[in-house]
Amino acid sequence: MQALRHFLLAVQFFSRIPVAGRLAAWVGWSPEMQRASAVHLPGVGWLVGLWAALLVALTHWLLVYTPWTPLLMAVISTVGTLWLTGGFHEDGLADVADGLGGFVPPERALEIMKDLRLGSYGVMTLVMTLLTKVALIVALATALKPLWAPLPLMALLLSAHVLSRFTPLVLMHCLPYVGLEASSKTLNITKQPLGWRGLMTGALWCLPVLPMLWWLGGGLLIAKVLVACSITTWLLLCWFRKRLGGFTGDCLGACQQINELAVLLAAAFALHQIV
């Protein structure tokens, strides 16, 4: 029952899904509970991924299949997930791009990342990330040719949202928190290292993804997706350690976004060989 409270607290923090009224009173809140809720971030990915999959299915149902269907699937599902999460992770990615885009000391980079204004590095990174995401979804939809049902694309989007939300937990496990405590939105979640138990809890949320990937492309797809996430997360970990000496809440959002692209890109390469 306590795990359910932690999960609902994660839903409340990482998305716009309402947890209010009597339900919020039952869930409760404390700094310790919010810290424990972080391990359920991949679980929030299931809800966001299901929402993206539902939007893909509705688009397919309304349009059946036309030359414009893949593009509309990509745009509508991307916009829908931005709305559901409030652009929470995208905001972190843009802040990281602003802070680390130039060659500034760690202290100055942290100050830039907490500035509410969006700089040129952040704008360029955010625009290119969203365009790349849409392009990859279009490529996958075209390759999978959802003439009778968009189920393969729905499964891939769901997998990408879940797996990409596990990778920030790896940063929390391996790096110290170095954010500015006075202005941090994620301080209660990040100020203490994530232990092995929390990391394993997050991994359990990801296990059901593996049968879906096996159904889509077998062991080759699973291997490419996991390798892509591992390499991307390791590179980000090394970069944040070198430039900042640790991670911030914005780094977690950037990690999620980049790994979402990594899953989609790996799937595109794998399915090109399978389909």
Short mmCIF file of C-alpha atoms in Angstrom, two decimals:
data_model
loop_
_atom_site.label_atom_id
_atom_site.label_comp_id
_atom_site.label_asym_id
_atom_site.label_seq_id
_atom_site.Cartn_x
_atom_site.Cartn_y
_atom_site.Cartn_z
CA MET A 1 0.00 0.00 0.00
CA GLN A 2 2.88 2.36 0.75
CA ALA A 3 4.35 1.62 -2.68
CA LEU A 4 1.05 2.69 -4.26
CA ARG A 5 1.21 5.98 -2.35
CA HIS A 6 4.74 6.55 -3.61
CA PHE A 7 3.69 5.77 -7.17
CA LEU A 8 0.75 8.20 -7.03
CA LEU A 9 3.06 10.85 -5.60
CA ALA A 10 5.38 10.29 -8.57
CA VAL A 11 2.41 10.64 -10.93
CA GLN A 12 1.48 13.90 -9.24
CA PHE A 13 5.02 15.27 -9.47
CA PHE A 14 6.09 14.11 -12.93
CA SER A 15 2.85 14.66 -14.85
CA ARG A 16 -0.37 16.65 -15.00
CA ILE A 17 -2.52 13.63 -14.20
CA PRO A 18 -4.68 14.87 -11.30
CA VAL A 19 -4.12 13.34 -7.89
CA ALA A 20 -6.37 15.56 -5.82
CA GLY A 21 -9.13 15.64 -3.24
CA ARG A 22 -9.59 12.55 -1.12
CA LEU A 23 -7.05 10.63 -3.16
CA ALA A 24 -4.37 13.25 -2.47
CA ALA A 25 -5.29 13.24 1.22
CA TRP A 26 -4.92 9.46 1.30
CA VAL A 27 -1.58 9.59 -0.49
CA GLY A 28 -0.17 12.23 1.83
CA TRP A 29 3.20 13.93 1.50
CA SER A 30 6.53 14.20 3.25
CA PRO A 31 10.09 14.80 2.03
CA GLU A 32 10.86 11.12 2.64
CA MET A 33 7.83 9.99 0.63
CA GLN A 34 8.69 12.28 -2.26
CA ARG A 35 12.25 10.96 -2.25
CA ALA A 36 10.95 7.38 -2.32
CA SER A 37 8.57 8.21 -5.19
CA ALA A 38 11.47 8.82 -7.62
CA VAL A 39 11.98 5.08 -8.17
CA HIS A 40 8.52 4.93 -9.78
CA LEU A 41 9.47 7.30 -12.60
CA PRO A 42 9.37 4.40 -15.13
CA GLY A 43 5.87 3.66 -13.84
CA VAL A 44 4.87 7.19 -14.79
CA GLY A 45 6.36 6.35 -18.18
CA TRP A 46 3.74 3.63 -18.56
CA LEU A 47 0.97 6.20 -18.16
CA VAL A 48 2.58 8.72 -20.50
CA GLY A 49 3.34 5.97 -23.02
CA LEU A 50 -0.21 4.65 -22.89
CA TRP A 51 -1.46 8.17 -23.54
CA ALA A 52 0.84 8.48 -26.57
CA ALA A 53 -0.30 5.06 -27.81
CA LEU A 54 -3.96 6.02 -27.39
CA LEU A 55 -3.44 9.18 -29.44
CA VAL A 56 -1.76 7.13 -32.17
CA ALA A 57 -4.70 4.70 -32.19
CA LEU A 58 -7.27 7.52 -32.33
CA THR A 59 -5.42 9.22 -35.19
CA HIS A 60 -5.32 5.93 -37.08
CA TRP A 61 -8.98 5.26 -36.41
CA LEU A 62 -10.05 8.71 -37.61
CA LEU A 63 -7.89 8.75 -40.74
CA VAL A 64 -7.61 4.99 -41.41
CA TYR A 65 -4.40 5.19 -43.48
CA THR A 66 -3.39 8.04 -45.78
CA PRO A 67 0.02 9.38 -46.78
CA TRP A 68 -0.35 11.95 -43.99
CA THR A 69 -1.22 9.47 -41.26
CA PRO A 70 2.38 8.75 -40.04
CA LEU A 71 3.15 12.47 -39.74
CA LEU A 72 -0.10 13.22 -37.91
CA MET A 73 0.49 10.26 -35.58
CA ALA A 74 3.92 11.61 -34.75
CA VAL A 75 2.86 15.21 -34.21
CA ILE A 76 -0.31 14.47 -32.23
CA SER A 77 1.37 11.91 -29.94
CA THR A 78 4.32 14.25 -29.32
CA VAL A 79 2.12 17.24 -28.57
CA GLY A 80 -0.08 15.06 -26.37
CA THR A 81 2.81 13.87 -24.22
CA LEU A 82 4.14 17.42 -23.94
CA TRP A 83 0.76 18.46 -22.59
CA LEU A 84 0.47 15.52 -20.19
CA THR A 85 3.91 16.10 -18.64
CA GLY A 86 3.88 19.87 -18.88
CA GLY A 87 7.13 19.67 -20.84
CA PHE A 88 8.83 18.81 -17.54
CA HIS A 89 11.70 16.82 -19.05
CA GLU A 90 11.97 19.00 -22.15
CA ASP A 91 12.47 22.01 -19.88
CA GLY A 92 15.36 20.22 -18.19
CA LEU A 93 16.95 19.42 -21.53
CA ALA A 94 16.77 23.05 -22.64
CA ASP A 95 18.27 24.25 -19.35
CA VAL A 96 21.15 21.77 -19.62
CA ALA A 97 21.83 22.92 -23.18
CA ASP A 98 21.97 26.54 -22.03
CA GLY A 99 24.21 25.77 -19.06
CA LEU A 100 26.62 23.40 -20.75
CA GLY A 101 26.44 24.71 -24.31
CA GLY A 102 29.23 27.20 -23.64
CA PHE A 103 32.53 26.70 -21.89
CA VAL A 104 31.81 28.13 -18.46
CA PRO A 105 32.85 26.99 -14.94
CA PRO A 106 30.48 24.59 -13.12
CA GLU A 107 29.27 27.32 -10.75
CA ARG A 108 28.27 29.58 -13.62
CA ALA A 109 26.69 26.67 -15.52
CA LEU A 110 24.46 25.91 -12.55
CA GLU A 111 23.38 29.54 -12.36
CA ILE A 112 22.52 29.57 -16.07
CA MET A 113 20.54 26.34 -15.76
CA LYS A 114 18.39 27.92 -13.04
CA ASP A 115 17.73 31.08 -15.04
CA LEU A 116 14.06 31.16 -16.09
CA ARG A 117 14.99 32.74 -19.42
CA LEU A 118 15.64 30.40 -22.35
CA GLY A 119 18.86 30.96 -24.26
CA SER A 120 19.86 30.21 -27.84
CA TYR A 121 21.45 26.85 -26.99
CA GLY A 122 18.27 25.76 -25.23
CA VAL A 123 16.01 26.85 -28.10
CA MET A 124 18.13 25.13 -30.74
CA THR A 125 18.39 21.92 -28.72
CA LEU A 126 14.68 21.79 -27.92
CA VAL A 127 13.60 22.45 -31.51
CA MET A 128 16.00 19.88 -32.96
CA THR A 129 15.02 17.28 -30.33
CA LEU A 130 11.31 17.62 -31.06
CA LEU A 131 11.87 17.58 -34.81
CA THR A 132 14.06 14.48 -34.51
CA LYS A 133 11.46 12.76 -32.36
CA VAL A 134 8.71 13.47 -34.87
CA ALA A 135 10.93 12.33 -37.76
CA LEU A 136 11.80 9.06 -36.03
CA ILE A 137 8.16 8.29 -35.24
CA VAL A 138 7.24 8.99 -38.87
CA ALA A 139 10.04 6.68 -40.04
CA LEU A 140 8.90 3.92 -37.68
CA ALA A 141 5.25 4.31 -38.65
CA THR A 142 6.19 4.14 -42.32
CA ALA A 143 8.43 1.09 -41.84
CA LEU A 144 5.82 -0.78 -39.80
CA LYS A 145 3.05 0.07 -42.30
CA PRO A 146 0.10 0.05 -39.85
CA LEU A 147 -2.54 -0.78 -42.47
CA TRP A 148 -4.72 -2.86 -40.15
CA ALA A 149 -3.75 -1.51 -36.76
CA PRO A 150 -1.06 0.74 -35.30
CA LEU A 151 -0.20 -1.74 -32.53
CA PRO A 152 3.54 -2.06 -33.35
CA LEU A 153 4.05 1.72 -33.27
CA MET A 154 2.00 1.97 -30.08
CA ALA A 155 4.18 -0.69 -28.42
CA LEU A 156 7.38 1.09 -29.48
CA LEU A 157 6.25 4.46 -28.12
CA LEU A 158 5.22 2.83 -24.87
CA SER A 159 8.60 1.11 -24.59
CA ALA A 160 10.47 4.35 -25.29
CA HIS A 161 8.63 6.27 -22.57
CA VAL A 162 9.19 3.56 -19.96
CA LEU A 163 12.85 2.74 -20.67
CA SER A 164 13.92 6.36 -21.04
CA ARG A 165 12.51 7.13 -17.59
CA PHE A 166 14.64 4.44 -16.01
CA THR A 167 17.92 6.00 -17.15
CA PRO A 168 17.67 9.09 -14.88
CA LEU A 169 17.65 6.68 -11.94
CA VAL A 170 21.09 5.48 -13.05
CA LEU A 171 22.38 9.06 -12.79
CA MET A 172 20.85 9.38 -9.34
CA HIS A 173 22.59 6.16 -8.31
CA CYS A 174 26.02 6.94 -9.74
CA LEU A 175 26.46 10.70 -9.28
CA PRO A 176 26.13 13.16 -6.38
CA TYR A 177 23.59 15.94 -6.48
CA VAL A 178 25.18 19.33 -7.19
CA GLY A 179 22.15 21.56 -7.89
CA LEU A 180 21.45 24.89 -6.23
CA GLU A 181 19.34 23.84 -3.25
CA ALA A 182 17.65 27.19 -2.78
CA SER A 183 15.91 27.00 -6.18
CA SER A 184 15.64 23.27 -6.82
CA LYS A 185 12.25 21.77 -7.67
CA THR A 186 13.62 18.25 -7.24
CA LEU A 187 15.64 18.70 -4.03
CA ASN A 188 13.51 16.31 -1.96
CA ILE A 189 13.97 13.66 -4.64
CA THR A 190 17.63 14.14 -5.48
CA LYS A 191 19.51 15.28 -2.40
CA GLN A 192 20.23 11.73 -1.24
CA PRO A 193 21.84 9.05 -3.43
CA LEU A 194 19.57 6.40 -4.89
CA GLY A 195 20.49 2.97 -3.54
CA TRP A 196 20.52 -0.38 -5.29
CA ARG A 197 17.08 -1.24 -3.95
CA GLY A 198 15.56 1.83 -5.58
CA LEU A 199 17.37 1.12 -8.82
CA MET A 200 16.01 -2.43 -8.87
CA THR A 201 12.48 -1.17 -8.20
CA GLY A 202 12.77 1.07 -11.25
CA ALA A 203 14.09 -1.87 -13.29
CA LEU A 204 11.08 -3.97 -12.33
CA TRP A 205 8.82 -1.40 -13.98
CA CYS A 206 10.76 -1.97 -17.21
CA LEU A 207 10.56 -5.77 -17.33
CA PRO A 208 7.14 -5.94 -19.10
CA VAL A 209 8.64 -3.91 -21.93
CA LEU A 210 10.92 -6.79 -22.95
CA PRO A 211 8.13 -9.12 -24.20
CA MET A 212 6.73 -6.26 -26.30
CA LEU A 213 10.11 -5.63 -27.90
CA TRP A 214 10.55 -9.37 -28.48
CA TRP A 215 7.17 -9.47 -30.23
CA LEU A 216 8.20 -6.55 -32.44
CA GLY A 217 11.70 -7.61 -33.43
CA GLY A 218 13.04 -10.43 -31.30
CA GLY A 219 16.37 -10.45 -29.52
CA LEU A 220 18.02 -8.14 -32.05
CA LEU A 221 15.63 -5.30 -31.24
CA ILE A 222 16.00 -5.81 -27.49
CA ALA A 223 19.80 -5.86 -27.75
CA LYS A 224 20.01 -2.71 -29.86
CA VAL A 225 17.61 -0.77 -27.66
CA LEU A 226 19.37 -1.74 -24.42
CA VAL A 227 22.83 -1.09 -25.86
CA ALA A 228 21.72 2.32 -27.15
CA CYS A 229 20.33 3.31 -23.74
CA SER A 230 23.43 2.03 -21.95
CA ILE A 231 25.86 3.93 -24.18
CA THR A 232 23.83 7.13 -24.10
CA THR A 233 23.44 7.05 -20.33
CA TRP A 234 27.15 6.30 -19.81
CA LEU A 235 28.17 9.21 -22.07
CA LEU A 236 25.82 11.59 -20.25
CA LEU A 237 27.08 10.35 -16.90
CA CYS A 238 30.69 11.03 -17.91
CA TRP A 239 29.77 14.44 -19.34
CA PHE A 240 27.88 15.59 -16.25
CA ARG A 241 30.64 14.32 -13.98
CA LYS A 242 33.28 16.19 -15.98
CA ARG A 243 31.38 19.46 -16.45
CA LEU A 244 29.39 19.69 -13.20
CA GLY A 245 30.88 17.14 -10.82
CA GLY A 246 27.46 15.52 -10.49
CA PHE A 247 23.85 15.97 -11.63
CA THR A 248 20.93 18.33 -11.18
CA GLY A 249 17.21 17.89 -11.71
CA ASP A 250 17.63 19.37 -15.19
CA CYS A 251 20.21 16.68 -15.98
CA LEU A 252 17.61 14.03 -15.22
CA GLY A 253 15.17 15.58 -17.70
CA ALA A 254 17.87 15.79 -20.35
CA CYS A 255 18.79 12.16 -19.76
CA GLN A 256 15.17 11.07 -20.24
CA GLN A 257 14.74 13.02 -23.45
CA ILE A 258 17.98 11.89 -25.06
CA ASN A 259 17.33 8.27 -24.17
CA GLU A 260 13.82 8.45 -25.60
CA LEU A 261 15.45 9.43 -28.89
CA ALA A 262 18.02 6.65 -28.44
CA VAL A 263 15.28 4.01 -28.09
CA LEU A 264 13.44 5.25 -31.18
CA LEU A 265 16.66 5.48 -33.20
CA ALA A 266 17.81 2.00 -32.18
CA ALA A 267 14.37 0.61 -33.05
CA ALA A 268 14.51 2.30 -36.45
CA PHE A 269 17.88 0.69 -37.21
CA ALA A 270 16.81 -2.72 -35.92
CA LEU A 271 13.47 -2.80 -37.69
CA HIS A 272 15.08 -1.73 -40.96
CA GLN A 273 16.92 -5.06 -40.87
CA ILE A 274 13.92 -7.06 -39.66
CA VAL A 275 10.93 -5.72 -41.60
#
